[in-house]
mmCIF file of C-alpha atoms and ligand atoms in Angstrom:
data_model
loop_
_atom_site.group_PDB
_atom_site.id
_atom_site.type_symbol
_atom_site.label_atom_id
_atom_site.label_comp_id
_atom_site.label_asym_id
_atom_site.label_seq_id
_atom_site.Cartn_x
_atom_site.Cartn_y
_atom_site.Cartn_z
ATOM 1 C CA UNK A 1 94.837 -132.754 130.838
ATOM 2 C CA UNK A 2 96.221 -132.177 127.307
ATOM 3 C CA UNK A 3 96.839 -135.541 125.514
ATOM 4 C CA UNK A 4 100.406 -135.966 124.135
ATOM 5 C CA UNK A 5 99.748 -139.613 123.045
ATOM 6 C CA UNK A 6 100.663 -138.946 119.568
ATOM 7 C CA UNK A 7 104.143 -137.910 120.498
ATOM 8 C CA UNK A 8 104.840 -140.707 122.911
ATOM 9 C CA UNK A 9 105.927 -144.248 122.245
ATOM 10 C CA UNK A 10 104.008 -147.076 123.777
ATOM 11 C CA UNK A 11 106.165 -147.571 126.921
ATOM 12 C CA UNK A 12 106.258 -144.000 127.752
ATOM 13 C CA UNK A 13 102.420 -143.752 127.467
ATOM 14 C CA UNK A 14 102.038 -146.820 129.635
ATOM 15 C CA UNK A 15 104.461 -145.556 132.228
ATOM 16 C CA UNK A 16 102.469 -142.354 132.395
ATOM 17 C CA UNK A 17 99.219 -144.227 132.695
ATOM 18 C CA UNK A 18 100.743 -146.502 135.491
ATOM 19 C CA UNK A 19 101.950 -143.385 137.395
ATOM 20 C CA UNK A 20 98.437 -141.958 137.200
ATOM 21 C CA UNK A 21 96.955 -145.244 138.450
ATOM 22 C CA UNK A 22 99.401 -145.207 141.321
ATOM 23 C CA UNK A 23 98.082 -141.681 142.190
ATOM 24 C CA UNK A 24 94.578 -143.194 142.367
ATOM 25 C CA UNK A 25 93.138 -142.506 138.989
ATOM 26 C CA UNK A 26 90.702 -145.333 138.307
ATOM 27 C CA UNK A 27 88.766 -144.091 135.366
ATOM 28 C CA UNK A 28 89.722 -142.801 131.885
ATOM 29 C CA UNK A 29 87.588 -139.937 130.668
ATOM 30 C CA UNK A 30 88.131 -138.406 127.318
ATOM 31 C CA UNK A 31 88.259 -134.635 126.646
ATOM 32 C CA UNK A 32 85.027 -134.686 124.485
ATOM 33 C CA UNK A 33 81.886 -136.597 125.286
ATOM 34 C CA UNK A 34 81.110 -139.685 122.995
ATOM 35 C CA UNK A 35 77.577 -140.915 122.537
ATOM 36 C CA UNK A 36 78.293 -144.661 122.370
ATOM 37 C CA UNK A 37 74.571 -145.510 121.663
ATOM 38 C CA UNK A 38 74.924 -143.605 118.349
ATOM 39 C CA UNK A 39 78.019 -145.641 117.261
ATOM 40 C CA UNK A 40 77.666 -148.436 114.816
ATOM 41 C CA UNK A 41 78.264 -151.858 116.265
ATOM 42 C CA UNK A 42 81.672 -153.091 115.320
ATOM 43 C CA UNK A 43 81.747 -156.502 113.532
ATOM 44 C CA UNK A 44 83.874 -159.094 115.408
ATOM 45 C CA UNK A 45 87.501 -159.309 114.242
ATOM 46 C CA UNK A 46 88.679 -162.362 112.387
ATOM 47 C CA UNK A 47 92.395 -163.182 112.647
ATOM 48 C CA UNK A 48 93.791 -163.487 109.173
ATOM 49 C CA UNK A 49 97.249 -164.267 107.819
ATOM 50 C CA UNK A 50 97.799 -161.627 105.163
ATOM 51 C CA UNK A 51 100.307 -162.640 102.505
ATOM 52 C CA UNK A 52 103.359 -160.292 102.435
ATOM 53 C CA UNK A 53 102.927 -157.598 99.938
ATOM 54 C CA UNK A 54 104.989 -154.521 99.247
ATOM 55 C CA UNK A 55 102.089 -152.439 98.085
ATOM 56 C CA UNK A 56 99.449 -151.549 100.635
ATOM 57 C CA UNK A 57 96.094 -152.917 99.427
ATOM 58 C CA UNK A 58 93.654 -150.208 98.463
ATOM 59 C CA UNK A 59 90.493 -152.316 99.084
ATOM 60 C CA UNK A 60 89.791 -155.073 101.521
ATOM 61 C CA UNK A 61 91.371 -158.398 100.524
ATOM 62 C CA UNK A 62 88.973 -161.017 99.113
ATOM 63 C CA UNK A 63 88.323 -163.940 101.430
ATOM 64 C CA UNK A 64 90.240 -166.248 99.110
ATOM 65 C CA UNK A 65 93.482 -164.049 99.419
ATOM 66 C CA UNK A 66 93.512 -164.020 103.179
ATOM 67 C CA UNK A 67 93.755 -167.292 104.929
ATOM 68 C CA UNK A 68 92.161 -167.663 108.445
ATOM 69 C CA UNK A 69 94.686 -168.705 111.103
ATOM 70 C CA UNK A 70 93.954 -171.394 113.754
ATOM 71 C CA UNK A 71 96.070 -169.738 116.357
ATOM 72 C CA UNK A 72 96.104 -172.856 118.620
ATOM 73 C CA UNK A 73 97.162 -175.108 115.756
ATOM 74 C CA UNK A 74 99.892 -172.624 114.820
ATOM 75 C CA UNK A 75 101.188 -172.752 118.452
ATOM 76 C CA UNK A 76 101.064 -176.546 118.466
ATOM 77 C CA UNK A 77 103.161 -176.737 115.261
ATOM 78 C CA UNK A 78 105.647 -174.277 116.637
ATOM 79 C CA UNK A 79 105.843 -176.077 120.042
ATOM 80 C CA UNK A 80 105.946 -179.647 118.634
ATOM 81 C CA UNK A 81 108.761 -178.772 116.260
ATOM 82 C CA UNK A 82 110.933 -177.587 119.155
ATOM 83 C CA UNK A 83 113.344 -180.307 120.195
ATOM 84 C CA UNK A 84 114.917 -178.654 123.173
ATOM 85 C CA UNK A 85 114.110 -175.870 125.605
ATOM 86 C CA UNK A 86 116.174 -173.242 123.850
ATOM 87 C CA UNK A 87 114.242 -173.956 120.571
ATOM 88 C CA UNK A 88 110.989 -173.871 122.466
ATOM 89 C CA UNK A 89 111.790 -170.523 124.004
ATOM 90 C CA UNK A 90 112.674 -169.131 120.580
ATOM 91 C CA UNK A 91 109.545 -170.537 118.903
ATOM 92 C CA UNK A 92 107.313 -169.038 121.648
ATOM 93 C CA UNK A 93 109.103 -165.697 121.528
ATOM 94 C CA UNK A 94 108.470 -165.558 117.872
ATOM 95 C CA UNK A 95 104.780 -166.428 118.038
ATOM 96 C CA UNK A 96 102.927 -163.464 116.895
ATOM 97 C CA UNK A 97 99.245 -164.383 117.387
ATOM 98 C CA UNK A 98 98.991 -163.391 121.040
ATOM 99 C CA UNK A 99 98.306 -159.573 121.513
ATOM 100 C CA UNK A 100 99.864 -159.565 124.967
ATOM 101 C CA UNK A 101 103.219 -159.631 123.153
ATOM 102 C CA UNK A 102 102.579 -156.179 121.847
ATOM 103 C CA UNK A 103 102.204 -154.553 125.339
ATOM 104 C CA UNK A 104 104.994 -156.525 127.136
ATOM 105 C CA UNK A 105 108.548 -155.270 127.597
ATOM 106 C CA UNK A 106 110.005 -158.822 127.967
ATOM 107 C CA UNK A 107 109.338 -162.286 127.043
ATOM 108 C CA UNK A 108 109.358 -164.338 130.280
ATOM 109 C CA UNK A 109 110.195 -167.956 129.665
ATOM 110 C CA UNK A 110 111.463 -169.702 132.841
ATOM 111 C CA UNK A 111 114.014 -169.628 135.542
ATOM 112 C CA UNK A 112 115.852 -172.109 137.675
ATOM 113 C CA UNK A 113 117.184 -175.589 136.757
ATOM 114 C CA UNK A 114 115.443 -177.261 133.874
ATOM 115 C CA UNK A 115 116.713 -180.588 135.359
ATOM 116 C CA UNK A 116 114.955 -180.023 138.687
ATOM 117 C CA UNK A 117 112.545 -182.654 139.858
ATOM 118 C CA UNK A 118 109.969 -180.093 140.663
ATOM 119 C CA UNK A 119 108.481 -177.768 138.084
ATOM 120 C CA UNK A 120 106.420 -174.788 139.383
ATOM 121 C CA UNK A 121 103.801 -173.345 136.974
ATOM 122 C CA UNK A 122 102.489 -169.840 137.815
ATOM 123 C CA UNK A 123 100.099 -167.529 136.000
ATOM 124 C CA UNK A 124 101.850 -164.697 134.073
ATOM 125 C CA UNK A 125 104.498 -162.117 134.569
ATOM 126 C CA UNK A 126 103.557 -159.157 136.646
ATOM 127 C CA UNK A 127 105.159 -155.696 136.608
ATOM 128 C CA UNK A 128 108.597 -156.865 138.073
ATOM 129 C CA UNK A 129 108.901 -159.893 135.947
ATOM 130 C CA UNK A 130 107.982 -157.996 132.866
ATOM 131 C CA UNK A 131 110.779 -155.513 133.572
ATOM 132 C CA UNK A 132 113.365 -158.195 134.417
ATOM 133 C CA UNK A 133 112.385 -160.923 132.041
ATOM 134 C CA UNK A 134 112.384 -163.618 134.704
ATOM 135 C CA UNK A 135 109.398 -165.292 136.441
ATOM 136 C CA UNK A 136 108.451 -164.688 140.075
ATOM 137 C CA UNK A 137 110.891 -161.945 140.969
ATOM 138 C CA UNK A 138 108.567 -159.493 142.694
ATOM 139 C CA UNK A 139 107.174 -159.769 146.242
ATOM 140 C CA UNK A 140 105.123 -162.929 145.524
ATOM 141 C CA UNK A 141 108.212 -164.532 143.907
ATOM 142 C CA UNK A 142 110.334 -163.659 146.944
ATOM 143 C CA UNK A 143 107.732 -165.415 149.124
ATOM 144 C CA UNK A 144 107.791 -168.418 146.679
ATOM 145 C CA UNK A 145 111.546 -168.643 147.033
ATOM 146 C CA UNK A 146 111.289 -168.632 150.828
ATOM 147 C CA UNK A 147 108.537 -171.234 150.712
ATOM 148 C CA UNK A 148 110.535 -173.677 148.687
ATOM 149 C CA UNK A 149 113.670 -173.021 150.494
ATOM 150 C CA UNK A 150 111.890 -174.196 153.656
ATOM 151 C CA UNK A 151 111.766 -177.646 152.012
ATOM 152 C CA UNK A 152 115.345 -177.436 150.674
ATOM 153 C CA UNK A 153 114.526 -176.393 147.023
ATOM 154 C CA UNK A 154 115.787 -173.385 145.226
ATOM 155 C CA UNK A 155 116.244 -172.047 141.747
ATOM 156 C CA UNK A 156 119.985 -172.176 142.169
ATOM 157 C CA UNK A 157 120.112 -175.501 144.015
ATOM 158 C CA UNK A 158 123.204 -177.513 143.150
ATOM 159 C CA UNK A 159 121.391 -180.506 141.591
ATOM 160 C CA UNK A 160 118.121 -181.896 140.398
ATOM 161 C CA UNK A 161 117.250 -182.903 143.899
ATOM 162 C CA UNK A 162 117.591 -179.585 145.506
ATOM 163 C CA UNK A 163 116.525 -177.266 142.746
ATOM 164 C CA UNK A 164 113.354 -175.867 141.196
ATOM 165 C CA UNK A 165 112.281 -174.995 137.707
ATOM 166 C CA UNK A 166 109.748 -172.217 137.324
ATOM 167 C CA UNK A 167 107.569 -171.083 134.485
ATOM 168 C CA UNK A 168 104.141 -169.473 133.858
ATOM 169 C CA UNK A 169 101.162 -170.264 131.733
ATOM 170 C CA UNK A 170 101.630 -166.906 129.830
ATOM 171 C CA UNK A 171 105.058 -165.536 128.866
ATOM 172 C CA UNK A 172 103.900 -161.908 128.481
ATOM 173 C CA UNK A 173 102.325 -159.696 131.085
ATOM 174 C CA UNK A 174 98.652 -159.049 130.704
ATOM 175 C CA UNK A 175 97.924 -155.247 130.866
ATOM 176 C CA UNK A 176 97.347 -154.013 134.374
ATOM 177 C CA UNK A 177 97.834 -157.560 135.663
ATOM 178 C CA UNK A 178 94.361 -158.503 134.543
ATOM 179 C CA UNK A 179 93.325 -162.167 134.596
ATOM 180 C CA UNK A 180 94.362 -163.971 131.463
ATOM 181 C CA UNK A 181 91.644 -164.561 128.867
ATOM 182 C CA UNK A 182 90.711 -168.218 128.163
ATOM 183 C CA UNK A 183 91.670 -167.760 124.415
ATOM 184 C CA UNK A 184 95.181 -166.473 125.642
ATOM 185 C CA UNK A 185 95.517 -169.559 127.947
ATOM 186 C CA UNK A 186 94.380 -171.754 124.924
ATOM 187 C CA UNK A 187 97.049 -170.393 122.599
ATOM 188 C CA UNK A 188 99.838 -170.767 125.101
ATOM 189 C CA UNK A 189 98.774 -174.280 126.215
ATOM 190 C CA UNK A 190 100.658 -176.180 123.404
ATOM 191 C CA UNK A 191 103.824 -174.294 124.456
ATOM 192 C CA UNK A 192 103.317 -175.203 128.161
ATOM 193 C CA UNK A 193 102.634 -178.836 127.279
ATOM 194 C CA UNK A 194 105.863 -179.056 125.314
ATOM 195 C CA UNK A 195 107.669 -177.135 128.033
ATOM 196 C CA UNK A 196 106.694 -179.838 130.490
ATOM 197 C CA UNK A 197 107.617 -182.701 128.119
ATOM 198 C CA UNK A 198 111.113 -181.207 127.551
ATOM 199 C CA UNK A 199 111.917 -180.262 131.120
ATOM 200 C CA UNK A 200 110.480 -183.674 132.219
ATOM 201 C CA UNK A 201 109.944 -183.040 135.944
ATOM 202 C CA UNK A 202 108.886 -185.707 138.495
ATOM 203 C CA UNK A 203 106.301 -183.424 140.069
ATOM 204 C CA UNK A 204 104.373 -180.277 139.072
ATOM 205 C CA UNK A 205 103.088 -177.598 141.381
ATOM 206 C CA UNK A 206 100.346 -175.377 139.966
ATOM 207 C CA UNK A 207 100.290 -171.950 141.649
ATOM 208 C CA UNK A 208 96.824 -170.495 141.690
ATOM 209 C CA UNK A 209 93.802 -170.708 139.410
ATOM 210 C CA UNK A 210 95.282 -169.877 135.964
ATOM 211 C CA UNK A 211 97.495 -172.975 135.802
ATOM 212 C CA UNK A 212 94.691 -175.122 137.050
ATOM 213 C CA UNK A 213 92.557 -173.816 134.248
ATOM 214 C CA UNK A 214 95.382 -174.458 131.799
ATOM 215 C CA UNK A 215 96.464 -177.899 133.058
ATOM 216 C CA UNK A 216 93.241 -179.299 134.734
ATOM 217 C CA UNK A 217 90.553 -177.443 132.790
ATOM 218 C CA UNK A 218 89.101 -176.213 136.005
ATOM 219 C CA UNK A 219 89.434 -173.384 138.521
ATOM 220 C CA UNK A 220 88.622 -173.270 142.317
ATOM 221 C CA UNK A 221 92.016 -173.216 143.825
ATOM 222 C CA UNK A 222 90.700 -173.150 147.384
ATOM 223 C CA UNK A 223 88.901 -176.505 146.723
ATOM 224 C CA UNK A 224 91.813 -177.919 144.637
ATOM 225 C CA UNK A 225 94.751 -177.068 146.731
ATOM 226 C CA UNK A 226 96.454 -179.742 148.688
ATOM 227 C CA UNK A 227 94.908 -182.620 146.696
ATOM 228 C CA UNK A 228 97.177 -184.531 144.397
ATOM 229 C CA UNK A 229 95.939 -184.934 140.835
ATOM 230 C CA UNK A 230 97.561 -185.581 137.455
ATOM 231 C CA UNK A 231 98.432 -183.038 134.777
ATOM 232 C CA UNK A 232 100.634 -183.543 131.739
ATOM 233 C CA UNK A 233 100.883 -187.200 132.721
ATOM 234 C CA UNK A 234 102.603 -186.470 136.065
ATOM 235 C CA UNK A 235 101.715 -186.057 139.733
ATOM 236 C CA UNK A 236 100.494 -182.446 140.303
ATOM 237 C CA UNK A 237 99.648 -180.584 143.343
ATOM 238 C CA UNK A 238 97.759 -177.298 143.114
ATOM 239 C CA UNK A 239 98.634 -174.695 145.723
ATOM 240 C CA UNK A 240 97.419 -171.165 146.518
ATOM 241 C CA UNK A 241 99.430 -168.527 144.786
ATOM 242 C CA UNK A 242 102.045 -166.694 146.932
ATOM 243 C CA UNK A 243 100.234 -163.424 146.041
ATOM 244 C CA UNK A 244 97.184 -164.753 147.731
ATOM 245 C CA UNK A 245 99.242 -165.762 150.723
ATOM 246 C CA UNK A 246 100.529 -162.160 151.003
ATOM 247 C CA UNK A 247 97.017 -160.923 151.151
ATOM 248 C CA UNK A 248 95.781 -163.804 153.436
ATOM 249 C CA UNK A 249 98.619 -164.710 155.770
ATOM 250 C CA UNK A 250 96.349 -167.137 157.744
ATOM 251 C CA UNK A 251 96.392 -169.407 154.596
ATOM 252 C CA UNK A 252 100.172 -169.860 155.051
ATOM 253 C CA UNK A 253 99.535 -172.778 157.443
ATOM 254 C CA UNK A 254 97.827 -174.737 154.648
ATOM 255 C CA UNK A 255 100.432 -173.827 152.190
ATOM 256 C CA UNK A 256 103.097 -175.211 154.620
ATOM 257 C CA UNK A 257 101.093 -178.477 154.705
ATOM 258 C CA UNK A 258 101.208 -178.547 150.909
ATOM 259 C CA UNK A 259 104.936 -177.993 150.842
ATOM 260 C CA UNK A 260 105.408 -180.915 153.166
ATOM 261 C CA UNK A 261 103.273 -182.979 150.691
ATOM 262 C CA UNK A 262 105.703 -182.083 147.950
ATOM 263 C CA UNK A 263 108.691 -183.012 150.017
ATOM 264 C CA UNK A 264 107.201 -186.369 151.098
ATOM 265 C CA UNK A 265 106.247 -187.186 147.500
ATOM 266 C CA UNK A 266 109.767 -186.467 146.396
ATOM 267 C CA UNK A 267 111.058 -188.813 149.031
ATOM 268 C CA UNK A 268 108.668 -191.572 148.117
ATOM 269 C CA UNK A 269 109.504 -191.171 144.342
ATOM 270 C CA UNK A 270 113.221 -191.121 145.007
HETATM 271 N N1 LIG B 1 102.761 -164.246 139.521
HETATM 272 C C1 LIG B 1 102.930 -165.289 138.715
HETATM 273 O O1 LIG B 1 101.985 -166.135 138.602
HETATM 274 N N2 LIG B 1 104.024 -165.426 138.025
HETATM 275 C C2 LIG B 1 104.991 -164.526 138.028
HETATM 276 O O2 LIG B 1 106.007 -164.756 137.396
HETATM 277 C C3 LIG B 1 104.850 -163.571 138.957
HETATM 278 C C4 LIG B 1 103.746 -163.334 139.658
#
């Protein structure tokens, strides 16, 4: 197939690629063979903050002119300087050190009632969330809504008691819904930590492995689920992700037990 990549913008090229994947294409093969053994090994990239300059440099910048960026420290500074959720959303949206931002259509911050007693933390936007700019709006999200509705909680609930606040570890969709990289989780953790501080929920629910890695420093959701623990200084319950429940309907029985745990804990803490 002839490549028209040079004439396409990023989103058109990605839509074409996604369409091909839906048709079953699972490998990208170039038109000409490349002997990768003969290629020079690329040196690892170092992230640098390059001072603004109107003239493009003709030679590589000397080390003294380019300052290395600690991307986690930059995230922490931006997050800690945010005094409310609107400022935090703006600071995170403006953060430029995470490459996922370049491939995402939308920044996905949160949904629901920030005053809710329960805060749900998921993994990352998928295709539907990326298109809509809201977390958990696809099939898994619809199941999540039904699950919490069964214990009287919803994003649109009338008050803190009956509502839900929902966010993700990552605000940008990873390409092809791949698992988030540890370094992406690390960069976003200061924003998530501040997000929890500012929303100040009574309880946290971690949906799946990625939020367990971010908040508890460990994975193994099938071992962790249903056991109360503490994250960000508050009672926290890991649960299996609704996408997992869609693939494994038999696990819904345990998820229901976990939801009843949330309900009971809310009653005890009232
Ligand atoms: N899965 C998640 O973890 N979060 C979303 O927002 C959507 C799907």
